[in-house]
Coordinates of C-alpha atoms in Angstrom, one line a residue:
Chain C
M1 CA 171.6 463.9 8.0
S2 CA 170.8 460.9 10.2
I3 CA 168.0 460.8 12.9
E4 CA 170.6 460.7 15.6
S5 CA 172.3 463.8 14.5
L6 CA 168.8 465.6 14.5
L7 CA 168.1 464.2 18.0
M8 CA 171.4 465.8 19.1
L9 CA 170.6 469.0 17.8
A10 CA 167.1 468.9 19.5
V11 CA 168.7 468.2 22.9
S12 CA 171.5 470.5 22.8
P13 CA 170.9 473.5 25.1
S14 CA 172.5 476.4 23.3
E15 CA 171.6 476.9 19.8
G16 CA 170.2 473.6 19.8
G17 CA 166.7 474.9 20.9
N18 CA 166.6 477.0 18.1
T19 CA 167.4 474.6 15.6
F20 CA 164.8 472.1 16.8
V21 CA 162.1 474.8 16.6
S22 CA 163.4 475.8 13.1
L23 CA 163.4 472.1 12.2
T24 CA 159.9 471.6 13.4
K25 CA 158.9 474.5 11.5
Q26 CA 160.8 473.5 8.5
F27 CA 158.8 470.1 8.6
G28 CA 155.5 472.0 9.1
V29 CA 154.7 470.3 12.5
N30 CA 151.8 471.5 14.2
W31 CA 152.0 470.6 18.0
K32 CA 148.5 470.4 18.8
L33 CA 147.5 468.7 15.8
L34 CA 150.1 466.2 16.6
V35 CA 149.1 465.8 20.1
A36 CA 145.4 465.4 19.0
Q37 CA 146.8 462.7 16.3
I38 CA 148.7 460.9 19.0
I39 CA 145.6 460.9 21.1
N40 CA 143.5 459.9 18.2
F41 CA 146.0 457.0 17.3
C42 CA 146.1 455.9 20.8
L43 CA 142.2 455.9 21.0
V44 CA 141.8 454.0 17.9
A45 CA 144.7 451.7 18.8
F46 CA 143.0 450.8 22.0
V47 CA 139.6 450.6 20.6
L48 CA 141.2 448.1 17.9
Y49 CA 143.1 446.3 20.4
R50 CA 139.9 446.1 22.6
Y51 CA 137.5 444.9 20.1
A52 CA 139.2 443.7 16.9
F53 CA 142.6 442.4 18.0
K54 CA 141.7 440.8 21.3
P55 CA 138.8 438.6 19.9
I56 CA 140.8 437.7 16.7
L57 CA 143.9 436.7 18.9
K58 CA 141.5 434.8 21.2
T59 CA 139.9 433.0 18.1
L60 CA 143.3 432.2 16.8
D61 CA 144.5 430.7 20.3
V62 CA 141.2 428.7 20.5
R63 CA 141.7 427.4 16.8
Q64 CA 145.3 426.8 17.5
K65 CA 144.5 424.9 20.5
K66 CA 142.1 422.9 18.5
I67 CA 144.5 422.3 15.9
A68 CA 147.1 421.1 18.3
D69 CA 144.4 418.9 20.1
G70 CA 143.4 417.6 16.7
L71 CA 147.0 416.9 15.8
Q72 CA 147.6 415.2 19.4
F73 CA 144.4 413.2 18.9
A74 CA 145.6 412.2 15.5
E75 CA 149.1 411.3 16.8
E76 CA 147.4 409.2 19.4
M77 CA 145.0 407.6 17.2
E78 CA 148.0 406.8 14.9
H79 CA 149.7 405.2 18.1
K80 CA 146.7 403.2 18.9
L81 CA 146.2 402.2 15.3
R82 CA 149.7 401.0 15.4
E83 CA 149.1 399.3 18.8
S84 CA 145.9 397.7 17.3
E85 CA 147.8 396.5 14.2
K86 CA 150.3 395.0 16.4
Q87 CA 147.9 393.5 18.8
Y88 CA 145.9 392.3 15.7
A89 CA 149.2 390.8 14.3
D90 CA 149.8 389.2 17.4
T91 CA 146.3 387.8 17.7
V92 CA 146.4 386.3 14.2
K93 CA 149.9 384.8 15.0
Q94 CA 148.5 383.4 18.2
G95 CA 145.4 382.1 16.6
A96 CA 147.5 380.6 13.7
E97 CA 149.8 378.8 16.3
E98 CA 146.7 377.5 18.3
A99 CA 144.9 376.6 15.0
K100 CA 147.8 374.5 14.3
Q101 CA 148.2 372.8 17.5
I102 CA 144.3 372.2 17.5
V103 CA 145.1 370.6 13.8
E104 CA 148.0 368.5 15.2
R105 CA 146.0 367.4 18.2
A106 CA 142.8 366.5 16.0
R107 CA 145.3 364.5 13.9
A108 CA 146.9 362.9 16.7
Q109 CA 143.6 361.8 18.0
A110 CA 142.1 360.7 14.8
K111 CA 145.3 358.6 14.4
T112 CA 144.7 357.0 17.8
Y113 CA 141.0 356.7 17.2
F114 CA 141.8 355.0 13.9
E115 CA 144.3 352.7 15.2
Q116 CA 141.8 351.9 18.2
Q117 CA 139.0 351.3 15.9
A118 CA 141.3 349.2 13.7
H119 CA 142.5 347.0 16.9
E120 CA 139.1 346.7 18.2
A121 CA 138.0 345.4 14.6
T122 CA 140.8 342.9 14.5
L123 CA 140.1 341.7 18.1
K124 CA 136.1 341.5 16.6
A125 CA 137.0 339.6 13.7
E126 CA 139.4 337.2 15.4
D127 CA 136.4 336.5 17.9
I128 CA 133.9 336.1 15.2
I129 CA 136.4 333.7 13.5
T130 CA 137.2 331.9 17.0
K131 CA 133.3 331.4 17.4
A132 CA 132.9 330.3 13.9
E133 CA 135.6 327.8 14.1
E134 CA 134.2 326.3 17.5
S135 CA 130.5 326.2 15.9
I136 CA 132.0 324.4 12.9
E137 CA 134.0 321.9 15.2
M138 CA 130.7 321.4 17.4
E139 CA 128.7 320.7 14.4
K140 CA 131.4 318.5 13.1
Q141 CA 131.3 316.7 16.5
Q142 CA 127.5 316.6 16.6
M143 CA 127.4 315.5 12.9
L144 CA 130.0 312.5 13.7
L145 CA 128.0 311.6 16.6
D146 CA 124.7 311.6 14.7
V147 CA 126.2 309.4 12.2
R148 CA 127.7 307.2 14.9
K149 CA 124.0 306.7 16.5
D150 CA 122.7 306.1 12.9
I151 CA 125.4 303.7 11.9
A152 CA 124.9 302.1 15.3
D153 CA 121.2 301.9 14.9
L154 CA 121.5 300.4 11.5
V155 CA 124.1 297.9 12.5
I156 CA 122.1 296.9 15.5
T157 CA 118.7 296.8 13.8
T158 CA 120.4 294.7 10.9
T159 CA 122.0 292.2 13.2
G160 CA 118.9 291.8 15.0
K161 CA 117.0 291.0 12.0
V162 CA 119.8 288.6 10.7
L163 CA 119.9 287.0 14.0
A164 CA 115.9 286.4 14.0
K165 CA 116.4 284.8 10.6
Q166 CA 119.7 282.8 11.2
L167 CA 119.1 281.6 14.8
T168 CA 117.7 278.0 14.8
P169 CA 115.4 277.1 17.4
D170 CA 118.0 274.6 18.9
E171 CA 120.5 277.6 19.1
Q172 CA 118.0 279.7 21.0
S173 CA 117.2 277.0 23.2
S174 CA 120.8 276.4 23.9
Y175 CA 121.5 279.9 24.6
S176 CA 118.5 280.3 26.7
K177 CA 119.5 277.3 28.8
S178 CA 123.0 278.6 29.3
V179 CA 121.8 281.9 30.4
A180 CA 119.4 280.4 32.7
K181 CA 122.1 278.3 34.4
E182 CA 124.4 281.4 34.6
L183 CA 121.6 283.5 36.4
S184 CA 121.1 280.4 38.6
L185 CA 124.6 280.5 39.7
N186 CA 124.9 284.0 40.7
Chain M
M1 CA 95.1 313.6 56.7
K2 CA 93.6 311.4 59.6
R3 CA 91.3 309.8 57.0
D4 CA 94.2 308.8 54.6
K5 CA 96.2 307.3 57.5
K6 CA 92.9 305.5 58.7
I7 CA 92.4 304.2 55.1
Q8 CA 96.0 303.1 54.5
K9 CA 96.1 301.3 58.1
Y10 CA 92.7 299.5 57.2
S11 CA 94.1 298.5 53.6
K12 CA 97.2 297.3 55.3
K13 CA 95.2 295.1 57.4
L14 CA 93.3 293.6 54.2
V15 CA 96.4 293.0 52.4
A16 CA 97.6 290.7 55.5
L17 CA 94.4 289.1 55.4
S18 CA 94.6 288.5 51.8
L19 CA 97.9 286.1 52.3
G20 CA 97.2 282.6 52.2
A21 CA 98.9 279.8 54.3
D22 CA 101.9 279.7 51.8
N23 CA 102.3 283.6 52.5
F24 CA 101.4 284.3 49.0
V25 CA 98.6 286.4 47.9
S26 CA 95.5 284.1 47.9
E27 CA 93.0 284.5 45.1
E28 CA 90.3 283.2 47.3
R29 CA 90.9 285.3 50.1
V30 CA 91.0 288.4 47.9
A31 CA 87.7 287.4 46.3
A32 CA 86.3 286.7 49.7
I33 CA 87.5 290.1 51.1
L34 CA 85.8 292.1 48.1
R35 CA 82.9 290.2 48.4
V36 CA 82.3 291.1 51.9
L37 CA 83.3 294.9 51.3
G38 CA 80.6 294.8 48.6
E39 CA 78.1 293.4 50.8
K40 CA 78.9 295.7 53.8
P41 CA 80.7 298.7 52.2
P42 CA 82.7 300.7 54.9
L43 CA 83.0 304.4 55.1
H44 CA 85.3 305.8 52.2
Y45 CA 84.7 302.5 50.3
K46 CA 86.3 303.8 47.1
A47 CA 89.3 305.2 48.7
L48 CA 89.8 301.9 50.8
L49 CA 89.5 299.9 47.5
K50 CA 92.1 302.1 45.7
A51 CA 94.6 301.8 48.5
Y52 CA 93.9 298.1 48.8
Y53 CA 94.6 297.4 44.9
N54 CA 97.6 299.5 44.9
K55 CA 99.0 297.3 47.7
L56 CA 98.3 294.3 46.4
K57 CA 99.7 295.3 43.1
V58 CA 102.9 296.0 44.7
L59 CA 102.9 292.7 46.7
L60 CA 102.2 290.7 43.9
R61 CA 104.9 292.2 41.7
D62 CA 107.4 291.5 44.6
E63 CA 106.3 288.0 45.1
T64 CA 106.3 287.2 41.4
L65 CA 109.5 285.9 39.5
R66 CA 108.4 287.0 35.9
V67 CA 110.6 284.9 33.4
E68 CA 110.5 286.2 29.8
F69 CA 112.4 283.8 27.6
F70 CA 112.5 282.6 23.9
G71 CA 113.8 279.3 23.1
D72 CA 112.9 276.0 25.1
L73 CA 113.6 276.1 28.9
D74 CA 113.8 272.9 31.2
K75 CA 111.8 272.7 34.2
G76 CA 115.1 272.2 36.0
N77 CA 116.3 275.6 34.8
T78 CA 113.5 277.7 36.0
V79 CA 113.4 275.8 39.4
Q80 CA 117.1 276.5 39.8
M81 CA 116.7 280.1 38.7
E82 CA 113.6 280.5 41.5
E83 CA 115.9 278.8 44.1
A84 CA 118.8 281.4 43.1
F85 CA 116.6 284.4 43.5
S86 CA 114.8 283.2 46.9
R87 CA 118.3 283.0 48.2
R88 CA 119.4 286.3 46.9
Y89 CA 116.2 288.2 48.1
G90 CA 115.8 285.9 51.1
R91 CA 112.0 285.1 50.2
L92 CA 110.1 282.7 48.1
F93 CA 108.6 283.6 44.8
K94 CA 105.9 282.7 42.4
T95 CA 107.3 281.9 39.1
V96 CA 105.5 283.2 35.9
L97 CA 106.9 282.0 32.5
D98 CA 106.1 284.2 29.4
E99 CA 107.5 283.4 26.0
A100 CA 108.7 286.5 24.4
P101 CA 109.9 286.4 20.6
E102 CA 111.1 289.8 20.3
L103 CA 114.1 288.6 22.8
L104 CA 115.3 286.5 19.8
A105 CA 117.2 284.2 22.6
G106 CA 117.8 284.1 26.1
V107 CA 116.1 285.2 29.4
R108 CA 115.0 288.2 31.1
I109 CA 113.8 288.1 34.6
Q110 CA 111.9 290.7 36.5
V111 CA 111.5 291.2 40.4
G112 CA 109.8 294.1 41.6
D113 CA 111.7 297.1 39.9
D114 CA 114.8 294.8 39.5
V115 CA 115.7 293.4 35.9
W116 CA 118.1 291.0 34.7
D117 CA 118.3 291.0 31.1
R118 CA 120.5 288.2 29.4
S119 CA 118.5 288.2 26.2
V120 CA 120.1 288.7 22.8
S121 CA 117.7 291.7 22.1
G122 CA 119.0 293.1 25.6
R123 CA 122.7 292.7 24.4
L124 CA 122.1 294.1 21.2
E125 CA 120.3 297.2 23.0
Y126 CA 123.2 297.4 25.5
L127 CA 125.7 297.7 22.4
S128 CA 123.6 300.3 20.8
N129 CA 123.7 302.6 23.9
E130 CA 127.5 302.1 24.2
F131 CA 127.8 303.2 20.5
R132 CA 125.5 306.1 21.2
N133 CA 127.6 307.2 24.1

């Protein structure tokens, strides 16, 4: 017999009342004891709910919240970590590009500087060569002049000595007289 | 300054007194002037003598035709030269003849600061300068 049929028997007004009573007697139900147990159960349930389940549930809630916060924090951290990694990668990439640009610029400047220095060195060398050539030319001219003067002195001195020896008194007189005549005419 | 002017003026007068009748510096007149100055020394005697000496020196140089030569010269030659230079300068000269062997041959004439060099050594010197330049 199912529970539903038992309950139908219990609520039926005719012979049902008797059946219910007989059934309760058959099962040995003591109403006083049952009510007392029900009250006792309710008290125990209330006490357990009030002083055991409630704090435990509260603790569970707090812990669950902590776990949820922790998970959220972990997710945020992971997200931040990904962003940081991405930022780091971008920064590294940017830095590499800047470094590349700096190196290229430095190479270009070094090349320009080298070319400039080479040009200046060439100009200086040309200037030095020009000055050296001018100096050599001047020295050459001076030397030629000195040689010319020395030769002239030598020729004049020699000529003077030769004339002093070779000119006869007659020639000297003749020359002096002709010169005197010339001066008299002026 | 004032003193210098007086001395210059005084020495100029002494130089004028030193000229003889031929308008040349007369040795006798100079000697007489010096004697008088020695007997009665004027103020600033030394400075006056110095100024007088300088002026006389210039005057003697200007009135002298100094003829240096090597090789015989006739009397006629010197007279002709003296006349030529008198005409050129417009005044008479006293001719002083000096034999100068270093000329080798020819004549060199000096009047004041002017020189006419027609000697062989002068020609050689001229050639030498031409070569140098």
